[in-house]
Short mmCIF file of C-alpha atoms in Angstrom, two decimals:
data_model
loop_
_atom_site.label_atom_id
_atom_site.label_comp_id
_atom_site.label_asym_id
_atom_site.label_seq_id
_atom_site.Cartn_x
_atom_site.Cartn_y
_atom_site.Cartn_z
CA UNK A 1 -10.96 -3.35 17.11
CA UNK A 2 -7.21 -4.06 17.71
CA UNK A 3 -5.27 -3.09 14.50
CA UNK A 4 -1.97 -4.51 15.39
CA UNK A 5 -2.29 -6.83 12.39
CA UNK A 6 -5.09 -5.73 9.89
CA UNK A 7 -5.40 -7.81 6.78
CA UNK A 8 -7.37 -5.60 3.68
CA UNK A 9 -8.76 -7.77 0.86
CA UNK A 10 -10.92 -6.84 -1.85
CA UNK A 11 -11.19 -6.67 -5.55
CA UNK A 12 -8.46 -4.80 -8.03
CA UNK A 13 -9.51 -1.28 -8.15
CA UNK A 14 -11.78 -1.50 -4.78
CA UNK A 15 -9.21 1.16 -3.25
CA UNK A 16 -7.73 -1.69 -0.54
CA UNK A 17 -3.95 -0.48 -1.40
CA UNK A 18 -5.41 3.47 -1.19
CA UNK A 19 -6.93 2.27 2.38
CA UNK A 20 -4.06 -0.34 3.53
CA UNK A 21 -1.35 2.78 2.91
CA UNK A 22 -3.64 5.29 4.99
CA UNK A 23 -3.71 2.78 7.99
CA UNK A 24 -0.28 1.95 8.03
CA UNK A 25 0.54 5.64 8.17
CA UNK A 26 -1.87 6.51 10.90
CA UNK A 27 -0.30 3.33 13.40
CA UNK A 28 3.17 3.79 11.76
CA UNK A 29 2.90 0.07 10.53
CA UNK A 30 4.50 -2.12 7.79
CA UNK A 31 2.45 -1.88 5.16
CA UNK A 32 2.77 -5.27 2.66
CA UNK A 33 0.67 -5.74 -0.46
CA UNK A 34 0.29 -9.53 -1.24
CA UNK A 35 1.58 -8.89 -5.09
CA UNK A 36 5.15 -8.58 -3.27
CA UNK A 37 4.96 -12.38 -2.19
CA UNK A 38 3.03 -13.92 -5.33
CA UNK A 39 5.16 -12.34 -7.84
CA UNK A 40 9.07 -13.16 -8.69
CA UNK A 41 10.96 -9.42 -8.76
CA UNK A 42 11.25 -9.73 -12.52
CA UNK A 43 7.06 -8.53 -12.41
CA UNK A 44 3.66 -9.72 -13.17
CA UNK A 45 4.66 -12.79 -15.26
CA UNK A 46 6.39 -15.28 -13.09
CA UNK A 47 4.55 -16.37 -9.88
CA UNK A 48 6.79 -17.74 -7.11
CA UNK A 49 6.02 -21.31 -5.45
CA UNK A 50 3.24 -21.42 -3.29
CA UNK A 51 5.20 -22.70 -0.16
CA UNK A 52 7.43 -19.62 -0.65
CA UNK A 53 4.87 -17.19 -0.66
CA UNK A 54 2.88 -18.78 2.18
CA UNK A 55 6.44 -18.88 4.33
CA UNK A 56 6.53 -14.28 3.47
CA UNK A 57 3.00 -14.26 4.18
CA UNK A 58 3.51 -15.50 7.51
CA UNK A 59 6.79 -14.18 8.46
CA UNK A 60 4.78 -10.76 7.58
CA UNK A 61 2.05 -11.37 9.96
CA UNK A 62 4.86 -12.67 12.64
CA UNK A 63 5.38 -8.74 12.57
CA UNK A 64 3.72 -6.96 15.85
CA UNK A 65 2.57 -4.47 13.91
CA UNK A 66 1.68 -4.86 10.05
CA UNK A 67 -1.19 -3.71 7.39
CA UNK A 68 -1.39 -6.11 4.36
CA UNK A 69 -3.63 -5.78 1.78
CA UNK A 70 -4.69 -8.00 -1.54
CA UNK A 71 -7.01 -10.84 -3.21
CA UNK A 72 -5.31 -13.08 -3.09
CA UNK A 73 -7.93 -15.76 -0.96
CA UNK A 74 -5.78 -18.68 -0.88
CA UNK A 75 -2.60 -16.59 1.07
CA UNK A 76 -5.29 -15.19 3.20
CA UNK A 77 -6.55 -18.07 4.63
CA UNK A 78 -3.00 -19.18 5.48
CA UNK A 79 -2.91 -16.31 7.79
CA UNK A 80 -6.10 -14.74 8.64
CA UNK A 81 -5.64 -16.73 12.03
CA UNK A 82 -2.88 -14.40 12.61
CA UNK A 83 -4.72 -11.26 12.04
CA UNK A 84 -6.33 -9.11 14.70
CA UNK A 85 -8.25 -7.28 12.36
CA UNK A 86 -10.12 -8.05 8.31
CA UNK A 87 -11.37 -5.18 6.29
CA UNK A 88 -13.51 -6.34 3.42
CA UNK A 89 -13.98 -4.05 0.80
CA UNK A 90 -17.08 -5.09 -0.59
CA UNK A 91 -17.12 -2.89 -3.92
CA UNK A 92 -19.73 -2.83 -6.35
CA UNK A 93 -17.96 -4.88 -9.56
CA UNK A 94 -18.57 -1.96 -12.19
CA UNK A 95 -16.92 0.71 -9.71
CA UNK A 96 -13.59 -1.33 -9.57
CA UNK A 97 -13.55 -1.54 -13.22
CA UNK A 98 -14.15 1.73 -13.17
CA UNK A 99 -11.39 2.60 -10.75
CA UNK A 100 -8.85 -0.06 -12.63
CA UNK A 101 -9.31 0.52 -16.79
CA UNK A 102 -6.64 -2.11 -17.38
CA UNK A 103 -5.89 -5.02 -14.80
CA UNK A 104 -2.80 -5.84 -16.61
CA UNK A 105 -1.30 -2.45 -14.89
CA UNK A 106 0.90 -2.96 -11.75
CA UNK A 107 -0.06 0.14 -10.28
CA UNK A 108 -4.32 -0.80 -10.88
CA UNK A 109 -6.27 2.01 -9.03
CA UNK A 110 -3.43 3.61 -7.35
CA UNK A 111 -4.70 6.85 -8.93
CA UNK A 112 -8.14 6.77 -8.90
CA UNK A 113 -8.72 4.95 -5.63
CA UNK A 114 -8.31 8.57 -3.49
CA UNK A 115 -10.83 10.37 -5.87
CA UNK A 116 -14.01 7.63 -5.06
CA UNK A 117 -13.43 6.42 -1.63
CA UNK A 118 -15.21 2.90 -1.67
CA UNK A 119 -17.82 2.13 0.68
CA UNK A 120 -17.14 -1.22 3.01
CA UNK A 121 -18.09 -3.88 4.27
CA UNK A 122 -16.13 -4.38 7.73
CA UNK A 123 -15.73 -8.01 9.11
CA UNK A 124 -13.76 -7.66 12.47
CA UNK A 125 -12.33 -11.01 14.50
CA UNK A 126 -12.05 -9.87 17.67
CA UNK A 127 -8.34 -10.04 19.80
#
């Protein structure tokens, strides 16, 4: 597996940020979650255009190194070709929930996603 660029999708609360974070540290990558491109600064209320966020997206995975993480499908497929590396976390529905009480939160999982590791599902394109 060549993790130069490693894209991490899976649900909210499946512990991809928890995971994408840990990877970046270990390679000393970028480490970009998609919720930075699809969201205006202001927060979780105003999306940005589509051809804006697809233009970050790519300019991210331009990088030679870089983790990014989300769930976003439709960004993903913009630039899986670019990745050397997809992680799907492949979480049982009612442990994300779990893991993520309130989906409206920002910051969904980012505490319990350390405490219950998820198991995966690992789909690797080769390099």
């Amino acid at each position: 597996m060549n993790p130069a660029r490693t894209l991490v999708i899976g649900n909210s609360g499946s512990g991809k940020g928890w995971l994408s974070e840990q990877l970046a540290a270990s390679h000393g990558d970028n480490w970009v979650g998609l919720d930075l491109f699809n969201w205006e600064p202001s927060g979780y209320n105003t999306a940005r255009k589509r051809e804006d966020v697809i233009a970050m997206a790519r300019a991210a995975t331009a990088e030679d190194r870089c983790v990014i993480e989300g769930i976003y499908g439709w960004i993903v497929s913009e630039i899986l070709s670019a990745g050397t590396a997809l992680i799907w976390i492949d979480v049982d529905e009612s442990e994300c929930v779990s893991a993520c009480p309130t989906f409206a939160n920002a910051e969904c999982g980012a505490e319990t996603a350390d405490a219950a590791r998820p198991v995966m599902s690992m789909r690797l394109r080769p390099s």
